[in-house]
């Protein structure tokens, strides 16, 4: 099980969290102007890297806040945790 | 005010042993408070409650009520039974026209008291948090999982813990606590 460091509550069991998919997927500035293909790309297409991946998590059984985590999808190593709305930290 | 009200784990017999006590503390007043801690109303509300809203995660302050940190903009005020109106009015008056949400959630959770020198050991059977007094001593509270049930744990003076749990989980949690406590209770078949 992963130990996820909630920016508010500190390290907690993975079972206390909900996964929210890729972070930093911006809502289209002018949704009405999008073609169906572009809209589908916004809705359904996500990165699937092997390595560091910025994703959203919610501390569902704790403070119920959303935040962002940079997690290595191959090793589950957590590189960074930052609050929702924050900039992804530059990896070393 | 009201007739006889059955509490959620109504058929539960309190346990009292030298090292461990488990009992229900029913019908505590609980009021959920949400506001930006930077809002001027936060100070007014703190003065009305007699204790500033705690801003350090996982802590609570006490006056005639306990003010528990639930999130960066969310608190739970816990008081004696039957004080819903009084507390709500007090909070609303202090909030004034500020951007504040005050919600009576007294029916959302019931409370179990787990106390005694063995209380930490018992809770640790089903809780992943570090409950050592150095980390989780009096004045700390945490929302977490206890035996897969979502709970709000409150550490008080003298090895006393309050476990606030949803009524629908209370029967299960009591059954789990009594089962896990078997090894700590004398005169009970293990």
PDB file of C-alpha atoms in Angstrom:
ATOM      1  CA  UNK A   1       0.000   0.000   0.000  1.00  0.00           C
ATOM      2  CA  UNK A   2       1.206   3.516  -0.760  1.00  0.00           C
ATOM      3  CA  UNK A   3       1.675   6.092   1.953  1.00  0.00           C
ATOM      4  CA  UNK A   4       0.447   9.350   0.452  1.00  0.00           C
ATOM      5  CA  UNK A   5       1.506  12.590   2.164  1.00  0.00           C
ATOM      6  CA  UNK A   6      -1.608  14.752   2.292  1.00  0.00           C
ATOM      7  CA  UNK A   7      -0.473  18.409   2.314  1.00  0.00           C
ATOM      8  CA  UNK A   8      -2.828  19.034   5.248  1.00  0.00           C
ATOM      9  CA  UNK A   9      -2.972  15.811   7.269  1.00  0.00           C
ATOM     10  CA  UNK A  10       0.461  14.307   6.663  1.00  0.00           C
ATOM     11  CA  UNK A  11       1.208  10.763   5.498  1.00  0.00           C
ATOM     12  CA  UNK A  12      -1.829   8.511   5.336  1.00  0.00           C
ATOM     13  CA  UNK A  13      -2.761   5.139   3.878  1.00  0.00           C
ATOM     14  CA  UNK A  14      -3.669   5.008   0.223  1.00  0.00           C
ATOM     15  CA  UNK A  15      -7.076   3.552   1.251  1.00  0.00           C
ATOM     16  CA  UNK A  16      -8.070   6.969   2.623  1.00  0.00           C
ATOM     17  CA  UNK A  17      -7.728   8.610  -0.796  1.00  0.00           C
ATOM     18  CA  UNK A  18      -9.625   8.767  -4.055  1.00  0.00           C
ATOM     19  CA  UNK A  19      -7.812   9.016  -7.341  1.00  0.00           C
ATOM     20  CA  UNK A  20      -8.660  11.882  -9.670  1.00  0.00           C
ATOM     21  CA  UNK A  21      -6.654  11.208 -12.810  1.00  0.00           C
ATOM     22  CA  UNK A  22      -4.223  13.476 -14.584  1.00  0.00           C
ATOM     23  CA  UNK A  23      -3.688  16.935 -13.123  1.00  0.00           C
ATOM     24  CA  UNK A  24      -3.432  20.215 -15.030  1.00  0.00           C
ATOM     25  CA  UNK A  25      -5.996  19.357 -17.702  1.00  0.00           C
ATOM     26  CA  UNK A  26      -7.346  22.827 -18.317  1.00  0.00           C
ATOM     27  CA  UNK A  27     -10.995  23.365 -19.250  1.00  0.00           C
ATOM     28  CA  UNK A  28     -11.164  24.698 -22.805  1.00  0.00           C
ATOM     29  CA  UNK A  29     -11.278  28.505 -22.916  1.00  0.00           C
ATOM     30  CA  UNK A  30     -14.096  28.480 -25.472  1.00  0.00           C
ATOM     31  CA  UNK A  31     -15.821  25.065 -25.285  1.00  0.00           C
ATOM     32  CA  UNK A  32     -18.449  25.981 -27.888  1.00  0.00           C
ATOM     33  CA  UNK A  33     -15.767  26.511 -30.512  1.00  0.00           C
ATOM     34  CA  UNK A  34     -14.420  22.972 -30.200  1.00  0.00           C
ATOM     35  CA  UNK A  35     -15.106  20.328 -32.810  1.00  0.00           C
ATOM     36  CA  UNK A  36     -16.408  16.965 -31.613  1.00  0.00           C
ATOM     37  CA  UNK A  37     -12.950  15.486 -32.091  1.00  0.00           C
ATOM     38  CA  UNK A  38     -11.312  18.240 -30.033  1.00  0.00           C
ATOM     39  CA  UNK A  39     -13.969  17.905 -27.314  1.00  0.00           C
ATOM     40  CA  UNK A  40     -13.453  14.132 -27.189  1.00  0.00           C
ATOM     41  CA  UNK A  41      -9.713  14.694 -26.956  1.00  0.00           C
ATOM     42  CA  UNK A  42     -10.247  17.055 -23.981  1.00  0.00           C
ATOM     43  CA  UNK A  43     -12.658  14.651 -22.260  1.00  0.00           C
ATOM     44  CA  UNK A  44     -11.114  11.261 -22.822  1.00  0.00           C
ATOM     45  CA  UNK A  45      -7.458  11.530 -23.823  1.00  0.00           C
ATOM     46  CA  UNK A  46      -4.902  11.454 -21.048  1.00  0.00           C
ATOM     47  CA  UNK A  47      -1.164  10.981 -20.842  1.00  0.00           C
ATOM     48  CA  UNK A  48      -0.008   7.549 -19.810  1.00  0.00           C
ATOM     49  CA  UNK A  49       3.687   7.907 -19.066  1.00  0.00           C
ATOM     50  CA  UNK A  50       5.986   5.371 -17.554  1.00  0.00           C
ATOM     51  CA  UNK A  51       7.668   7.583 -14.981  1.00  0.00           C
ATOM     52  CA  UNK A  52       6.734  10.788 -13.140  1.00  0.00           C
ATOM     53  CA  UNK A  53       3.086  11.721 -13.634  1.00  0.00           C
ATOM     54  CA  UNK A  54       1.227  14.685 -12.119  1.00  0.00           C
ATOM     55  CA  UNK A  55      -2.146  13.490 -10.882  1.00  0.00           C
ATOM     56  CA  UNK A  56      -4.968  14.559  -8.614  1.00  0.00           C
ATOM     57  CA  UNK A  57      -5.876  12.862  -5.355  1.00  0.00           C
ATOM     58  CA  UNK A  58      -8.588  13.584  -2.827  1.00  0.00           C
ATOM     59  CA  UNK A  59      -8.174  12.789   0.861  1.00  0.00           C
ATOM     60  CA  UNK A  60     -11.681  11.335   0.994  1.00  0.00           C
ATOM     61  CA  UNK A  61     -11.540   9.812   4.486  1.00  0.00           C
ATOM     62  CA  UNK A  62      -9.690  12.762   6.003  1.00  0.00           C
ATOM     63  CA  UNK A  63      -9.784  16.468   5.282  1.00  0.00           C
ATOM     64  CA  UNK A  64     -11.640  15.896   1.974  1.00  0.00           C
ATOM     65  CA  UNK A  65      -9.316  18.267   0.077  1.00  0.00           C
ATOM     66  CA  UNK A  66      -8.089  17.768  -3.482  1.00  0.00           C
ATOM     67  CA  UNK A  67      -4.383  18.113  -4.113  1.00  0.00           C
ATOM     68  CA  UNK A  68      -1.763  17.142  -6.667  1.00  0.00           C
ATOM     69  CA  UNK A  69       0.868  14.458  -6.500  1.00  0.00           C
ATOM     70  CA  UNK A  70       3.794  13.745  -8.818  1.00  0.00           C
ATOM     71  CA  UNK A  71       4.048   9.963  -8.716  1.00  0.00           C
ATOM     72  CA  UNK A  72       6.325   7.648 -10.646  1.00  0.00           C
ATOM     73  CA  UNK A  73       3.930   5.247 -12.347  1.00  0.00           C
ATOM     74  CA  UNK A  74       6.588   2.555 -12.556  1.00  0.00           C
ATOM     75  CA  UNK A  75       7.839   2.609  -8.967  1.00  0.00           C
ATOM     76  CA  UNK A  76       5.012   4.401  -7.083  1.00  0.00           C
ATOM     77  CA  UNK A  77       7.650   6.724  -5.684  1.00  0.00           C
ATOM     78  CA  UNK A  78       6.109  10.081  -4.802  1.00  0.00           C
ATOM     79  CA  UNK A  79       8.288  12.967  -5.968  1.00  0.00           C
ATOM     80  CA  UNK A  80       6.178  15.935  -4.941  1.00  0.00           C
ATOM     81  CA  UNK A  81       2.898  16.898  -3.308  1.00  0.00           C
ATOM     82  CA  UNK A  82       1.362  20.321  -3.780  1.00  0.00           C
ATOM     83  CA  UNK A  83      -1.956  22.024  -3.289  1.00  0.00           C
ATOM     84  CA  UNK A  84      -4.688  22.140  -5.910  1.00  0.00           C
ATOM     85  CA  UNK A  85      -4.169  25.089  -8.229  1.00  0.00           C
ATOM     86  CA  UNK A  86      -0.418  25.094  -7.629  1.00  0.00           C
ATOM     87  CA  UNK A  87       2.273  24.860 -10.269  1.00  0.00           C
ATOM     88  CA  UNK A  88       3.884  21.502 -10.867  1.00  0.00           C
ATOM     89  CA  UNK A  89       7.306  21.683  -9.202  1.00  0.00           C
ATOM     90  CA  UNK A  90      10.215  21.427 -11.599  1.00  0.00           C
ATOM     91  CA  UNK A  91      11.746  18.002 -11.155  1.00  0.00           C
ATOM     92  CA  UNK A  92      15.442  17.951 -10.278  1.00  0.00           C
TER      93      UNK A  92
ATOM     94  CA  UNK B   1     -37.854  18.372  24.702  1.00  0.00           C
ATOM     95  CA  UNK B   2     -38.077  15.016  22.975  1.00  0.00           C
ATOM     96  CA  UNK B   3     -39.346  11.616  23.961  1.00  0.00           C
ATOM     97  CA  UNK B   4     -37.148   8.578  24.348  1.00  0.00           C
ATOM     98  CA  UNK B   5     -34.686   8.459  21.464  1.00  0.00           C
ATOM     99  CA  UNK B   6     -32.902   5.220  20.699  1.00  0.00           C
ATOM    100  CA  UNK B   7     -29.216   5.816  20.101  1.00  0.00           C
ATOM    101  CA  UNK B   8     -27.623   4.071  17.120  1.00  0.00           C
ATOM    102  CA  UNK B   9     -25.789   1.241  18.918  1.00  0.00           C
ATOM    103  CA  UNK B  10     -28.725   1.016  21.345  1.00  0.00           C
ATOM    104  CA  UNK B  11     -28.253  -2.571  22.411  1.00  0.00           C
ATOM    105  CA  UNK B  12     -24.617  -2.047  23.314  1.00  0.00           C
ATOM    106  CA  UNK B  13     -23.638  -2.723  26.930  1.00  0.00           C
ATOM    107  CA  UNK B  14     -20.877  -0.363  28.132  1.00  0.00           C
ATOM    108  CA  UNK B  15     -17.659  -2.105  29.136  1.00  0.00           C
ATOM    109  CA  UNK B  16     -15.655  -1.002  32.141  1.00  0.00           C
ATOM    110  CA  UNK B  17     -12.499  -2.738  33.222  1.00  0.00           C
ATOM    111  CA  UNK B  18      -9.509  -1.436  35.131  1.00  0.00           C
ATOM    112  CA  UNK B  19      -7.560  -0.809  31.946  1.00  0.00           C
ATOM    113  CA  UNK B  20     -10.291  -0.178  29.445  1.00  0.00           C
ATOM    114  CA  UNK B  21     -13.647   1.543  29.261  1.00  0.00           C
ATOM    115  CA  UNK B  22     -15.895   1.588  26.234  1.00  0.00           C
ATOM    116  CA  UNK B  23     -19.138   3.522  26.389  1.00  0.00           C
ATOM    117  CA  UNK B  24     -21.417   5.511  24.184  1.00  0.00           C
ATOM    118  CA  UNK B  25     -21.767   9.255  24.600  1.00  0.00           C
ATOM    119  CA  UNK B  26     -24.980   9.818  22.731  1.00  0.00           C
ATOM    120  CA  UNK B  27     -26.548  12.875  21.152  1.00  0.00           C
ATOM    121  CA  UNK B  28     -23.667  15.336  21.454  1.00  0.00           C
ATOM    122  CA  UNK B  29     -24.345  18.625  19.731  1.00  0.00           C
ATOM    123  CA  UNK B  30     -22.303  18.908  16.549  1.00  0.00           C
ATOM    124  CA  UNK B  31     -22.231  21.978  14.360  1.00  0.00           C
ATOM    125  CA  UNK B  32     -20.224  22.117  11.159  1.00  0.00           C
ATOM    126  CA  UNK B  33     -18.600  25.451  10.412  1.00  0.00           C
ATOM    127  CA  UNK B  34     -17.083  26.472   7.096  1.00  0.00           C
ATOM    128  CA  UNK B  35     -15.327  29.711   6.334  1.00  0.00           C
ATOM    129  CA  UNK B  36     -12.029  31.074   5.102  1.00  0.00           C
ATOM    130  CA  UNK B  37      -9.789  31.348   8.187  1.00  0.00           C
ATOM    131  CA  UNK B  38      -8.539  34.672   6.777  1.00  0.00           C
ATOM    132  CA  UNK B  39     -12.060  36.127   6.902  1.00  0.00           C
ATOM    133  CA  UNK B  40     -12.539  38.748   9.681  1.00  0.00           C
ATOM    134  CA  UNK B  41     -15.532  36.665  10.837  1.00  0.00           C
ATOM    135  CA  UNK B  42     -13.080  33.947  11.936  1.00  0.00           C
ATOM    136  CA  UNK B  43     -11.832  36.144  14.774  1.00  0.00           C
ATOM    137  CA  UNK B  44     -15.363  37.083  15.838  1.00  0.00           C
ATOM    138  CA  UNK B  45     -16.425  33.443  15.839  1.00  0.00           C
ATOM    139  CA  UNK B  46     -13.361  32.492  17.876  1.00  0.00           C
ATOM    140  CA  UNK B  47     -14.235  35.134  20.470  1.00  0.00           C
ATOM    141  CA  UNK B  48     -17.872  33.974  20.558  1.00  0.00           C
ATOM    142  CA  UNK B  49     -16.754  30.396  21.144  1.00  0.00           C
ATOM    143  CA  UNK B  50     -14.164  31.391  23.722  1.00  0.00           C
ATOM    144  CA  UNK B  51     -11.362  29.708  21.790  1.00  0.00           C
ATOM    145  CA  UNK B  52      -9.776  30.686  18.456  1.00  0.00           C
ATOM    146  CA  UNK B  53     -10.473  28.409  15.487  1.00  0.00           C
ATOM    147  CA  UNK B  54      -7.484  26.051  15.342  1.00  0.00           C
ATOM    148  CA  UNK B  55      -5.597  26.401  12.070  1.00  0.00           C
ATOM    149  CA  UNK B  56      -2.979  23.712  12.653  1.00  0.00           C
ATOM    150  CA  UNK B  57      -4.176  20.505  10.968  1.00  0.00           C
ATOM    151  CA  UNK B  58      -5.293  17.773  13.343  1.00  0.00           C
ATOM    152  CA  UNK B  59      -5.729  19.876  16.461  1.00  0.00           C
ATOM    153  CA  UNK B  60      -8.676  21.130  18.474  1.00  0.00           C
ATOM    154  CA  UNK B  61      -9.339  23.848  21.009  1.00  0.00           C
ATOM    155  CA  UNK B  62     -11.629  23.653  24.010  1.00  0.00           C
ATOM    156  CA  UNK B  63     -13.809  26.111  25.866  1.00  0.00           C
ATOM    157  CA  UNK B  64     -17.333  25.084  26.895  1.00  0.00           C
ATOM    158  CA  UNK B  65     -17.339  23.397  23.480  1.00  0.00           C
ATOM    159  CA  UNK B  66     -14.616  21.605  21.531  1.00  0.00           C
ATOM    160  CA  UNK B  67     -13.596  23.142  18.198  1.00  0.00           C
ATOM    161  CA  UNK B  68     -12.134  20.429  15.986  1.00  0.00           C
ATOM    162  CA  UNK B  69     -10.084  21.051  12.846  1.00  0.00           C
ATOM    163  CA  UNK B  70     -11.618  19.093   9.942  1.00  0.00           C
ATOM    164  CA  UNK B  71      -9.992  20.881   7.030  1.00  0.00           C
ATOM    165  CA  UNK B  72      -8.313  24.176   6.161  1.00  0.00           C
ATOM    166  CA  UNK B  73     -11.723  25.864   5.952  1.00  0.00           C
ATOM    167  CA  UNK B  74     -13.856  23.486   7.991  1.00  0.00           C
ATOM    168  CA  UNK B  75     -14.385  22.907  11.716  1.00  0.00           C
ATOM    169  CA  UNK B  76     -16.687  20.793  13.856  1.00  0.00           C
ATOM    170  CA  UNK B  77     -17.977  22.332  17.077  1.00  0.00           C
ATOM    171  CA  UNK B  78     -18.918  19.642  19.599  1.00  0.00           C
ATOM    172  CA  UNK B  79     -20.898  20.430  22.731  1.00  0.00           C
ATOM    173  CA  UNK B  80     -23.187  18.925  25.317  1.00  0.00           C
ATOM    174  CA  UNK B  81     -26.453  17.363  24.095  1.00  0.00           C
ATOM    175  CA  UNK B  82     -29.344  19.718  23.421  1.00  0.00           C
ATOM    176  CA  UNK B  83     -27.300  22.827  22.625  1.00  0.00           C
ATOM    177  CA  UNK B  84     -27.883  22.854  18.872  1.00  0.00           C
ATOM    178  CA  UNK B  85     -30.008  26.012  18.837  1.00  0.00           C
ATOM    179  CA  UNK B  86     -27.806  27.910  21.250  1.00  0.00           C
ATOM    180  CA  UNK B  87     -24.604  27.085  19.358  1.00  0.00           C
ATOM    181  CA  UNK B  88     -26.055  27.758  15.942  1.00  0.00           C
ATOM    182  CA  UNK B  89     -27.407  31.118  17.081  1.00  0.00           C
ATOM    183  CA  UNK B  90     -24.106  32.034  18.698  1.00  0.00           C
ATOM    184  CA  UNK B  91     -22.177  31.186  15.539  1.00  0.00           C
ATOM    185  CA  UNK B  92     -24.604  32.920  13.202  1.00  0.00           C
ATOM    186  CA  UNK B  93     -24.606  36.088  15.320  1.00  0.00           C
ATOM    187  CA  UNK B  94     -20.805  36.144  15.378  1.00  0.00           C
ATOM    188  CA  UNK B  95     -20.610  35.422  11.644  1.00  0.00           C
ATOM    189  CA  UNK B  96     -22.771  38.449  10.849  1.00  0.00           C
ATOM    190  CA  UNK B  97     -22.847  38.984   7.111  1.00  0.00           C
ATOM    191  CA  UNK B  98     -19.560  37.116   6.560  1.00  0.00           C
ATOM    192  CA  UNK B  99     -19.270  34.334   4.014  1.00  0.00           C
ATOM    193  CA  UNK B 100     -19.847  31.554   6.558  1.00  0.00           C
ATOM    194  CA  UNK B 101     -21.768  28.256   6.533  1.00  0.00           C
ATOM    195  CA  UNK B 102     -23.148  26.953   9.827  1.00  0.00           C
ATOM    196  CA  UNK B 103     -24.838  23.558   9.714  1.00  0.00           C
ATOM    197  CA  UNK B 104     -26.243  21.471  12.543  1.00  0.00           C
ATOM    198  CA  UNK B 105     -24.917  17.949  11.900  1.00  0.00           C
ATOM    199  CA  UNK B 106     -25.666  16.458  15.326  1.00  0.00           C
ATOM    200  CA  UNK B 107     -27.400  13.466  13.761  1.00  0.00           C
ATOM    201  CA  UNK B 108     -24.479  12.778  11.439  1.00  0.00           C
ATOM    202  CA  UNK B 109     -22.306  11.001  13.979  1.00  0.00           C
ATOM    203  CA  UNK B 110     -22.633   9.267  17.296  1.00  0.00           C
ATOM    204  CA  UNK B 111     -19.798   9.166  19.785  1.00  0.00           C
ATOM    205  CA  UNK B 112     -18.022   6.307  21.487  1.00  0.00           C
ATOM    206  CA  UNK B 113     -15.724   6.819  24.449  1.00  0.00           C
ATOM    207  CA  UNK B 114     -12.688   4.546  24.553  1.00  0.00           C
ATOM    208  CA  UNK B 115     -10.619   5.196  27.649  1.00  0.00           C
ATOM    209  CA  UNK B 116      -7.998   3.687  29.884  1.00  0.00           C
ATOM    210  CA  UNK B 117      -4.338   2.681  29.651  1.00  0.00           C
ATOM    211  CA  UNK B 118      -5.207   0.048  27.018  1.00  0.00           C
ATOM    212  CA  UNK B 119      -7.236   2.427  24.837  1.00  0.00           C
ATOM    213  CA  UNK B 120      -4.335   3.229  22.508  1.00  0.00           C
ATOM    214  CA  UNK B 121      -3.518  -0.451  22.052  1.00  0.00           C
ATOM    215  CA  UNK B 122      -7.129  -1.233  21.275  1.00  0.00           C
ATOM    216  CA  UNK B 123      -7.514   1.532  18.695  1.00  0.00           C
ATOM    217  CA  UNK B 124      -4.157   0.665  17.144  1.00  0.00           C
ATOM    218  CA  UNK B 125      -5.565  -2.756  16.221  1.00  0.00           C
ATOM    219  CA  UNK B 126      -7.641  -1.116  13.501  1.00  0.00           C
ATOM    220  CA  UNK B 127      -6.090   2.271  12.850  1.00  0.00           C
ATOM    221  CA  UNK B 128      -3.044   3.014  10.719  1.00  0.00           C
ATOM    222  CA  UNK B 129      -2.288   6.317  12.457  1.00  0.00           C
ATOM    223  CA  UNK B 130       0.545   6.593  14.939  1.00  0.00           C
ATOM    224  CA  UNK B 131      -1.352   6.874  18.219  1.00  0.00           C
ATOM    225  CA  UNK B 132       1.705   7.273  20.433  1.00  0.00           C
ATOM    226  CA  UNK B 133       1.083  10.061  22.977  1.00  0.00           C
ATOM    227  CA  UNK B 134       4.072  11.953  21.583  1.00  0.00           C
ATOM    228  CA  UNK B 135       2.328  12.191  18.208  1.00  0.00           C
ATOM    229  CA  UNK B 136      -1.340  11.884  19.075  1.00  0.00           C
ATOM    230  CA  UNK B 137      -1.623  13.294  22.580  1.00  0.00           C
ATOM    231  CA  UNK B 138      -4.360  15.404  24.182  1.00  0.00           C
ATOM    232  CA  UNK B 139      -5.439  18.226  21.894  1.00  0.00           C
ATOM    233  CA  UNK B 140      -5.062  16.205  18.687  1.00  0.00           C
ATOM    234  CA  UNK B 141      -7.866  14.986  16.476  1.00  0.00           C
ATOM    235  CA  UNK B 142      -7.887  13.155  13.144  1.00  0.00           C
ATOM    236  CA  UNK B 143     -10.312  11.964  10.552  1.00  0.00           C
ATOM    237  CA  UNK B 144      -9.213   8.526   9.513  1.00  0.00           C
ATOM    238  CA  UNK B 145     -10.285   4.902   9.201  1.00  0.00           C
ATOM    239  CA  UNK B 146     -10.799   2.627  12.178  1.00  0.00           C
ATOM    240  CA  UNK B 147     -11.398  -0.976  11.160  1.00  0.00           C
ATOM    241  CA  UNK B 148     -12.408   0.290   7.699  1.00  0.00           C
ATOM    242  CA  UNK B 149     -15.046   2.629   9.165  1.00  0.00           C
ATOM    243  CA  UNK B 150     -14.595   6.343   8.666  1.00  0.00           C
ATOM    244  CA  UNK B 151     -14.176   7.989  12.063  1.00  0.00           C
ATOM    245  CA  UNK B 152     -13.148  11.208  13.717  1.00  0.00           C
ATOM    246  CA  UNK B 153     -10.709  10.405  16.529  1.00  0.00           C
ATOM    247  CA  UNK B 154     -10.275  12.870  19.365  1.00  0.00           C
ATOM    248  CA  UNK B 155      -7.533  12.441  21.977  1.00  0.00           C
ATOM    249  CA  UNK B 156      -8.368  13.885  25.382  1.00  0.00           C
ATOM    250  CA  UNK B 157      -6.559  14.078  28.699  1.00  0.00           C
ATOM    251  CA  UNK B 158      -5.995  10.895  30.666  1.00  0.00           C
ATOM    252  CA  UNK B 159      -5.886   8.302  27.887  1.00  0.00           C
ATOM    253  CA  UNK B 160      -9.423   9.145  26.804  1.00  0.00           C
ATOM    254  CA  UNK B 161     -10.493   8.991  23.183  1.00  0.00           C
ATOM    255  CA  UNK B 162     -13.704  10.024  21.546  1.00  0.00           C
ATOM    256  CA  UNK B 163     -14.539   8.121  18.397  1.00  0.00           C
ATOM    257  CA  UNK B 164     -17.154   9.920  16.332  1.00  0.00           C
ATOM    258  CA  UNK B 165     -18.697   7.566  13.816  1.00  0.00           C
ATOM    259  CA  UNK B 166     -21.652   7.570  11.451  1.00  0.00           C
ATOM    260  CA  UNK B 167     -24.728   5.986  13.081  1.00  0.00           C
ATOM    261  CA  UNK B 168     -24.991   3.376  10.337  1.00  0.00           C
ATOM    262  CA  UNK B 169     -21.454   2.225  11.145  1.00  0.00           C
ATOM    263  CA  UNK B 170     -21.821   2.464  14.926  1.00  0.00           C
ATOM    264  CA  UNK B 171     -23.236  -1.021  15.478  1.00  0.00           C
ATOM    265  CA  UNK B 172     -20.473  -2.553  13.414  1.00  0.00           C
ATOM    266  CA  UNK B 173     -17.755  -0.483  15.065  1.00  0.00           C
ATOM    267  CA  UNK B 174     -18.971  -1.364  18.564  1.00  0.00           C
ATOM    268  CA  UNK B 175     -18.997  -5.047  17.651  1.00  0.00           C
ATOM    269  CA  UNK B 176     -15.475  -4.695  16.280  1.00  0.00           C
ATOM    270  CA  UNK B 177     -14.248  -2.790  19.350  1.00  0.00           C
ATOM    271  CA  UNK B 178     -15.670  -5.372  21.747  1.00  0.00           C
ATOM    272  CA  UNK B 179     -14.118  -8.182  19.744  1.00  0.00           C
ATOM    273  CA  UNK B 180     -10.733  -6.452  19.544  1.00  0.00           C
ATOM    274  CA  UNK B 181     -10.928  -5.617  23.263  1.00  0.00           C
ATOM    275  CA  UNK B 182     -11.371  -9.236  24.326  1.00  0.00           C
ATOM    276  CA  UNK B 183      -7.668  -9.691  25.014  1.00  0.00           C
ATOM    277  CA  UNK B 184      -7.559  -6.578  27.213  1.00  0.00           C
ATOM    278  CA  UNK B 185     -10.583  -7.397  29.357  1.00  0.00           C
ATOM    279  CA  UNK B 186     -10.254  -9.624  32.372  1.00  0.00           C
ATOM    280  CA  UNK B 187     -12.980 -12.152  33.014  1.00  0.00           C
ATOM    281  CA  UNK B 188     -14.045 -12.180  29.383  1.00  0.00           C
ATOM    282  CA  UNK B 189     -13.524 -15.245  27.267  1.00  0.00           C
ATOM    283  CA  UNK B 190     -10.691 -14.441  24.849  1.00  0.00           C
TER     284      UNK B 190
END
